[in-house]
């Protein structure tokens, strides 16, 4: 009884401390967005003089942040919702979650092919309209198959918007600060992957899944008011090129195929099964803070690693991420302690969070300048193949390994990702942007 009271008091204290910390982070982030350039110009050398945080970049960042928050809030909760509502096994529940990523993947493939013809801005606008048309379908209950189709279509629209915003963000930053700019912009996904699940877990303690969807939809309606601020485009009427044939990927970026896929496969287990795993080992309260700790790790290192990539090249950042990620998964799979779960979240944030930005920069750097949009799309296509199909594959293994065993076995593909990177990229990743 005393132990239970002690644990309860600990988590109540953790909630209060984290709540205060989260408010401070929120205030700091707002200050950071609007005052970053002034502080950056004071501290940085002349090589970093061109601005990154323009009003346009902030608008693109904010739109992508809310879009990704919407995606992750449903991605980490719909699996358990499906199990409870339709009484299905973990593999089917994982499919219901990950089919959204498959939709995103298809959306990226289509838009990456057309982005130099139609332009990123037009694709962003079209994707936004389609997003809301498909989002409404969530509120019609015609069974599990209908839910899966809805998530596929809404994922398709999300893929369109995200590819367009990533392209617009890439071309809006100075080329000599591209590594730093992409690192900052990718925080929109990283922070969203923390805030979205965190808020979703807290909300679902008091409201239904359907009500949570209403709140998410309202946030999306608010953020699209910033679209008029986004005037930049990757093409003009004079430079638009109609593609002669369908091109899904930028071939030069395929050197990163296996590293990105394997790391995405590993991280998909966290997105789809962490909630269920936490219920099984009775650390639900700690697990709700997992993604906040994950984001804190990335926020504390991404600005530094972005500049390091520009100065020294991606290799100095990307090699350690494989080792760090493996350590995080070892801790995650071998404990039943809430504190260790949070430590694992911080370590995985250091690993996967910085891997993503470094890998995206490599995909863009090896591509011709005119194929920046296609290279960006290629990076996300590979990543989302891992994120999308990972839960289905891993769901089949869970009955044999258990959730903890699955996380331990995933150390193998993480190490293989590092080996493939060494063989396929190696010294090519040592090239700096300066």
Short mmCIF file of N, CA and C in Angstrom, two decimals, residues 63-164:
data_model
loop_
_atom_site.label_atom_id
_atom_site.label_comp_id
_atom_site.label_asym_id
_atom_site.label_seq_id
_atom_site.Cartn_x
_atom_site.Cartn_y
_atom_site.Cartn_z
N UNK A 63 2.59 25.35 -40.09
CA UNK A 63 1.65 24.50 -40.81
C UNK A 63 2.08 23.04 -40.72
N UNK A 64 3.37 22.80 -40.96
CA UNK A 64 3.87 21.42 -40.93
C UNK A 64 3.81 20.84 -39.52
N UNK A 65 4.08 21.67 -38.52
CA UNK A 65 4.03 21.23 -37.13
C UNK A 65 2.63 20.73 -36.76
N UNK A 66 1.61 21.50 -37.08
CA UNK A 66 0.23 21.09 -36.75
C UNK A 66 -0.18 19.87 -37.57
N UNK A 67 0.21 19.84 -38.85
CA UNK A 67 -0.11 18.70 -39.70
C UNK A 67 0.48 17.41 -39.15
N UNK A 68 1.76 17.47 -38.76
CA UNK A 68 2.41 16.29 -38.21
C UNK A 68 1.87 15.93 -36.82
N UNK A 69 1.51 16.95 -36.04
CA UNK A 69 0.89 16.69 -34.74
C UNK A 69 -0.42 15.94 -34.90
N UNK A 70 -1.21 16.33 -35.90
CA UNK A 70 -2.46 15.64 -36.19
C UNK A 70 -2.20 14.19 -36.58
N UNK A 71 -1.18 13.98 -37.39
CA UNK A 71 -0.85 12.63 -37.84
C UNK A 71 -0.44 11.74 -36.66
N UNK A 72 0.49 12.24 -35.84
CA UNK A 72 1.01 11.42 -34.75
C UNK A 72 -0.01 11.20 -33.64
N UNK A 73 -0.90 12.16 -33.42
CA UNK A 73 -1.89 12.00 -32.36
C UNK A 73 -2.83 10.82 -32.64
N UNK A 74 -3.14 10.60 -33.92
CA UNK A 74 -3.98 9.44 -34.26
C UNK A 74 -3.14 8.18 -34.47
N UNK A 75 -1.91 8.35 -34.94
CA UNK A 75 -1.07 7.19 -35.23
C UNK A 75 -0.79 6.36 -33.99
N UNK A 76 -0.59 7.02 -32.85
CA UNK A 76 -0.23 6.29 -31.64
C UNK A 76 -1.45 5.85 -30.82
N UNK A 77 -2.64 6.31 -31.21
CA UNK A 77 -3.83 5.97 -30.42
C UNK A 77 -4.84 5.10 -31.17
N UNK A 78 -4.81 5.12 -32.49
CA UNK A 78 -5.84 4.41 -33.24
C UNK A 78 -5.69 2.89 -33.11
N UNK A 79 -4.46 2.40 -32.86
CA UNK A 79 -4.26 0.96 -32.70
C UNK A 79 -5.02 0.42 -31.51
N UNK A 80 -4.85 1.05 -30.36
CA UNK A 80 -5.57 0.61 -29.16
C UNK A 80 -7.07 0.83 -29.30
N UNK A 81 -7.46 1.92 -29.97
CA UNK A 81 -8.88 2.19 -30.25
C UNK A 81 -9.47 1.06 -31.11
N UNK A 82 -8.72 0.61 -32.09
CA UNK A 82 -9.19 -0.46 -32.98
C UNK A 82 -9.33 -1.78 -32.23
N UNK A 83 -8.37 -2.07 -31.35
CA UNK A 83 -8.44 -3.30 -30.56
C UNK A 83 -9.68 -3.30 -29.67
N UNK A 84 -9.94 -2.17 -29.01
CA UNK A 84 -11.07 -2.08 -28.09
C UNK A 84 -12.41 -2.07 -28.82
N UNK A 85 -12.49 -1.38 -29.95
CA UNK A 85 -13.76 -1.21 -30.65
C UNK A 85 -14.11 -2.42 -31.52
N UNK A 86 -13.11 -2.99 -32.18
CA UNK A 86 -13.38 -4.06 -33.15
C UNK A 86 -12.85 -5.42 -32.72
N UNK A 87 -12.18 -5.48 -31.54
CA UNK A 87 -11.69 -6.74 -30.98
C UNK A 87 -10.81 -7.50 -31.97
N UNK A 88 -9.75 -6.83 -32.45
CA UNK A 88 -8.84 -7.43 -33.42
C UNK A 88 -7.49 -7.69 -32.76
N UNK A 89 -6.62 -8.45 -33.44
CA UNK A 89 -5.30 -8.76 -32.89
C UNK A 89 -4.32 -7.62 -33.16
N UNK A 90 -3.15 -7.62 -32.52
CA UNK A 90 -2.20 -6.52 -32.66
C UNK A 90 -1.74 -6.25 -34.10
N UNK A 91 -1.66 -7.30 -34.92
CA UNK A 91 -1.22 -7.11 -36.30
C UNK A 91 -2.23 -6.29 -37.09
N UNK A 92 -3.52 -6.59 -36.93
CA UNK A 92 -4.57 -5.84 -37.62
C UNK A 92 -4.63 -4.41 -37.09
N UNK A 93 -4.48 -4.26 -35.77
CA UNK A 93 -4.48 -2.93 -35.17
C UNK A 93 -3.29 -2.12 -35.68
N UNK A 94 -2.14 -2.77 -35.80
CA UNK A 94 -0.97 -2.10 -36.35
C UNK A 94 -1.18 -1.67 -37.79
N UNK A 95 -1.91 -2.51 -38.55
CA UNK A 95 -2.22 -2.18 -39.94
C UNK A 95 -3.15 -0.97 -40.01
N UNK A 96 -4.15 -0.92 -39.13
CA UNK A 96 -5.07 0.22 -39.09
C UNK A 96 -4.31 1.52 -38.79
N UNK A 97 -3.27 1.42 -37.97
CA UNK A 97 -2.45 2.59 -37.66
C UNK A 97 -1.54 2.94 -38.83
N UNK A 98 -0.83 1.94 -39.35
CA UNK A 98 0.22 2.20 -40.34
C UNK A 98 -0.31 2.43 -41.74
N UNK A 99 -1.57 2.07 -42.04
CA UNK A 99 -2.11 2.30 -43.38
C UNK A 99 -2.10 3.80 -43.69
N UNK A 100 -2.16 4.62 -42.66
CA UNK A 100 -2.06 6.07 -42.84
C UNK A 100 -0.71 6.42 -43.47
N UNK A 101 0.34 5.79 -43.00
CA UNK A 101 1.68 6.04 -43.53
C UNK A 101 1.78 5.58 -44.98
N UNK A 102 1.09 4.49 -45.31
CA UNK A 102 1.06 4.02 -46.69
C UNK A 102 0.42 5.09 -47.58
N UNK A 103 -0.67 5.70 -47.07
CA UNK A 103 -1.31 6.79 -47.80
C UNK A 103 -0.37 7.97 -47.98
N UNK A 104 0.36 8.31 -46.92
CA UNK A 104 1.34 9.39 -47.00
C UNK A 104 2.40 9.06 -48.05
N UNK A 105 2.83 7.81 -48.05
CA UNK A 105 3.83 7.34 -49.00
C UNK A 105 3.35 7.52 -50.44
N UNK A 106 2.11 7.13 -50.72
CA UNK A 106 1.55 7.27 -52.08
C UNK A 106 1.43 8.75 -52.44
N UNK A 107 0.97 9.55 -51.47
CA UNK A 107 0.85 10.98 -51.71
C UNK A 107 2.19 11.63 -52.05
N UNK A 108 3.22 11.22 -51.35
CA UNK A 108 4.55 11.76 -51.64
C UNK A 108 5.02 11.33 -53.02
N UNK A 109 4.76 10.07 -53.36
CA UNK A 109 5.19 9.56 -54.67
C UNK A 109 4.56 10.34 -55.81
N UNK A 110 3.28 10.61 -55.71
CA UNK A 110 2.57 11.34 -56.76
C UNK A 110 3.03 12.79 -56.83
N UNK A 111 3.16 13.44 -55.68
CA UNK A 111 3.52 14.86 -55.68
C UNK A 111 4.99 15.08 -56.00
N UNK A 112 5.86 14.17 -55.56
CA UNK A 112 7.27 14.31 -55.89
C UNK A 112 7.50 14.28 -57.39
N UNK A 113 6.68 13.52 -58.09
CA UNK A 113 6.75 13.40 -59.54
C UNK A 113 6.28 14.68 -60.24
N UNK A 114 5.28 15.34 -59.66
CA UNK A 114 4.67 16.50 -60.31
C UNK A 114 5.15 17.85 -59.78
N UNK A 115 5.99 17.84 -58.75
CA UNK A 115 6.27 19.09 -58.03
C UNK A 115 7.02 20.11 -58.88
N UNK A 116 7.83 19.68 -59.85
CA UNK A 116 8.53 20.62 -60.72
C UNK A 116 7.66 21.10 -61.87
N UNK A 117 6.45 20.52 -61.99
CA UNK A 117 5.51 20.91 -63.03
C UNK A 117 4.40 21.80 -62.47
N UNK A 118 3.71 21.30 -61.46
CA UNK A 118 2.60 22.05 -60.87
C UNK A 118 3.08 23.11 -59.88
N UNK A 119 4.20 22.85 -59.23
CA UNK A 119 4.69 23.76 -58.21
C UNK A 119 4.24 23.33 -56.82
N UNK A 120 5.12 23.54 -55.85
CA UNK A 120 4.84 23.08 -54.48
C UNK A 120 3.65 23.82 -53.87
N UNK A 121 3.49 25.09 -54.19
CA UNK A 121 2.41 25.85 -53.57
C UNK A 121 1.04 25.35 -54.01
N UNK A 122 0.89 25.07 -55.30
CA UNK A 122 -0.39 24.55 -55.79
C UNK A 122 -0.70 23.18 -55.21
N UNK A 123 0.33 22.36 -55.05
CA UNK A 123 0.14 21.04 -54.44
C UNK A 123 -0.26 21.19 -52.98
N UNK A 124 0.35 22.15 -52.28
CA UNK A 124 -0.03 22.40 -50.89
C UNK A 124 -1.51 22.78 -50.78
N UNK A 125 -1.99 23.66 -51.66
CA UNK A 125 -3.37 24.10 -51.62
C UNK A 125 -4.33 22.94 -51.94
N UNK A 126 -4.00 22.17 -52.97
CA UNK A 126 -4.86 21.04 -53.35
C UNK A 126 -4.91 19.99 -52.25
N UNK A 127 -3.75 19.73 -51.65
CA UNK A 127 -3.69 18.75 -50.57
C UNK A 127 -4.50 19.18 -49.36
N UNK A 128 -4.51 20.48 -49.07
CA UNK A 128 -5.27 20.99 -47.92
C UNK A 128 -6.77 20.77 -48.11
N UNK A 129 -7.27 21.05 -49.32
CA UNK A 129 -8.69 20.81 -49.61
C UNK A 129 -9.02 19.33 -49.47
N UNK A 130 -8.18 18.47 -50.05
CA UNK A 130 -8.42 17.03 -49.97
C UNK A 130 -8.34 16.54 -48.52
N UNK A 131 -7.47 17.14 -47.73
CA UNK A 131 -7.31 16.73 -46.33
C UNK A 131 -8.63 16.85 -45.58
N UNK A 132 -9.28 17.99 -45.71
CA UNK A 132 -10.52 18.20 -44.96
C UNK A 132 -11.68 17.37 -45.51
N UNK A 133 -11.69 17.13 -46.83
CA UNK A 133 -12.73 16.28 -47.41
C UNK A 133 -12.63 14.85 -46.87
N UNK A 134 -11.41 14.35 -46.70
CA UNK A 134 -11.23 12.98 -46.21
C UNK A 134 -11.31 12.91 -44.69
N UNK A 135 -10.97 14.01 -44.01
CA UNK A 135 -11.00 14.02 -42.54
C UNK A 135 -12.43 13.86 -42.02
N UNK A 136 -13.39 14.41 -42.76
CA UNK A 136 -14.80 14.31 -42.37
C UNK A 136 -15.24 12.85 -42.28
N UNK A 137 -14.63 11.98 -43.09
CA UNK A 137 -15.03 10.57 -43.12
C UNK A 137 -14.77 9.85 -41.79
N UNK A 138 -13.87 10.38 -40.97
CA UNK A 138 -13.61 9.78 -39.66
C UNK A 138 -14.88 9.70 -38.80
N UNK A 139 -15.82 10.59 -39.05
CA UNK A 139 -16.99 10.70 -38.19
C UNK A 139 -18.17 9.85 -38.66
N UNK A 140 -17.92 9.00 -39.67
CA UNK A 140 -18.91 8.02 -40.12
C UNK A 140 -18.41 6.63 -39.74
N UNK A 141 -19.23 5.89 -39.02
CA UNK A 141 -18.81 4.56 -38.55
C UNK A 141 -19.48 3.47 -39.39
N UNK A 142 -18.73 2.98 -40.38
CA UNK A 142 -19.20 1.89 -41.23
C UNK A 142 -18.30 0.66 -41.12
N UNK A 143 -17.64 0.53 -39.96
CA UNK A 143 -16.84 -0.66 -39.72
C UNK A 143 -15.36 -0.44 -39.90
N UNK A 144 -14.60 -1.50 -39.62
CA UNK A 144 -13.14 -1.42 -39.63
C UNK A 144 -12.59 -1.12 -41.02
N UNK A 145 -13.16 -1.74 -42.04
CA UNK A 145 -12.66 -1.52 -43.41
C UNK A 145 -12.81 -0.06 -43.82
N UNK A 146 -13.94 0.55 -43.45
CA UNK A 146 -14.16 1.96 -43.78
C UNK A 146 -13.15 2.85 -43.06
N UNK A 147 -12.83 2.51 -41.79
CA UNK A 147 -11.83 3.27 -41.04
C UNK A 147 -10.47 3.18 -41.72
N UNK A 148 -10.11 1.98 -42.17
CA UNK A 148 -8.83 1.78 -42.83
C UNK A 148 -8.74 2.60 -44.12
N UNK A 149 -9.83 2.58 -44.92
CA UNK A 149 -9.86 3.35 -46.17
C UNK A 149 -9.77 4.84 -45.88
N UNK A 150 -10.48 5.29 -44.84
CA UNK A 150 -10.43 6.70 -44.45
C UNK A 150 -9.02 7.13 -44.10
N UNK A 151 -8.33 6.30 -43.34
CA UNK A 151 -6.95 6.63 -42.94
C UNK A 151 -6.02 6.62 -44.14
N UNK A 152 -6.25 5.73 -45.08
CA UNK A 152 -5.44 5.69 -46.30
C UNK A 152 -5.60 6.99 -47.09
N UNK A 153 -6.85 7.44 -47.27
CA UNK A 153 -7.11 8.65 -48.05
C UNK A 153 -6.60 9.90 -47.34
N UNK A 154 -6.82 9.98 -46.02
CA UNK A 154 -6.35 11.13 -45.27
C UNK A 154 -4.82 11.17 -45.24
N UNK A 155 -4.21 9.99 -45.20
CA UNK A 155 -2.76 9.91 -45.27
C UNK A 155 -2.23 10.40 -46.62
N UNK A 156 -2.97 10.08 -47.69
CA UNK A 156 -2.60 10.54 -49.03
C UNK A 156 -2.55 12.07 -49.07
N UNK A 157 -3.59 12.70 -48.52
CA UNK A 157 -3.64 14.16 -48.49
C UNK A 157 -2.50 14.73 -47.64
N UNK A 158 -2.23 14.09 -46.52
CA UNK A 158 -1.13 14.54 -45.65
C UNK A 158 0.21 14.45 -46.37
N UNK A 159 0.40 13.39 -47.14
CA UNK A 159 1.63 13.24 -47.92
C UNK A 159 1.81 14.34 -48.94
N UNK A 160 0.71 14.73 -49.59
CA UNK A 160 0.77 15.83 -50.55
C UNK A 160 1.23 17.12 -49.88
N UNK A 161 0.57 17.46 -48.76
CA UNK A 161 0.88 18.72 -48.07
C UNK A 161 2.31 18.71 -47.54
N UNK A 162 2.70 17.61 -46.91
CA UNK A 162 4.01 17.54 -46.27
C UNK A 162 5.14 17.65 -47.28
N UNK A 163 5.00 16.97 -48.42
CA UNK A 163 6.04 17.05 -49.45
C UNK A 163 6.17 18.46 -49.97
N UNK A 164 5.03 19.12 -50.19
CA UNK A 164 5.06 20.51 -50.67
C UNK A 164 5.72 21.43 -49.64
#
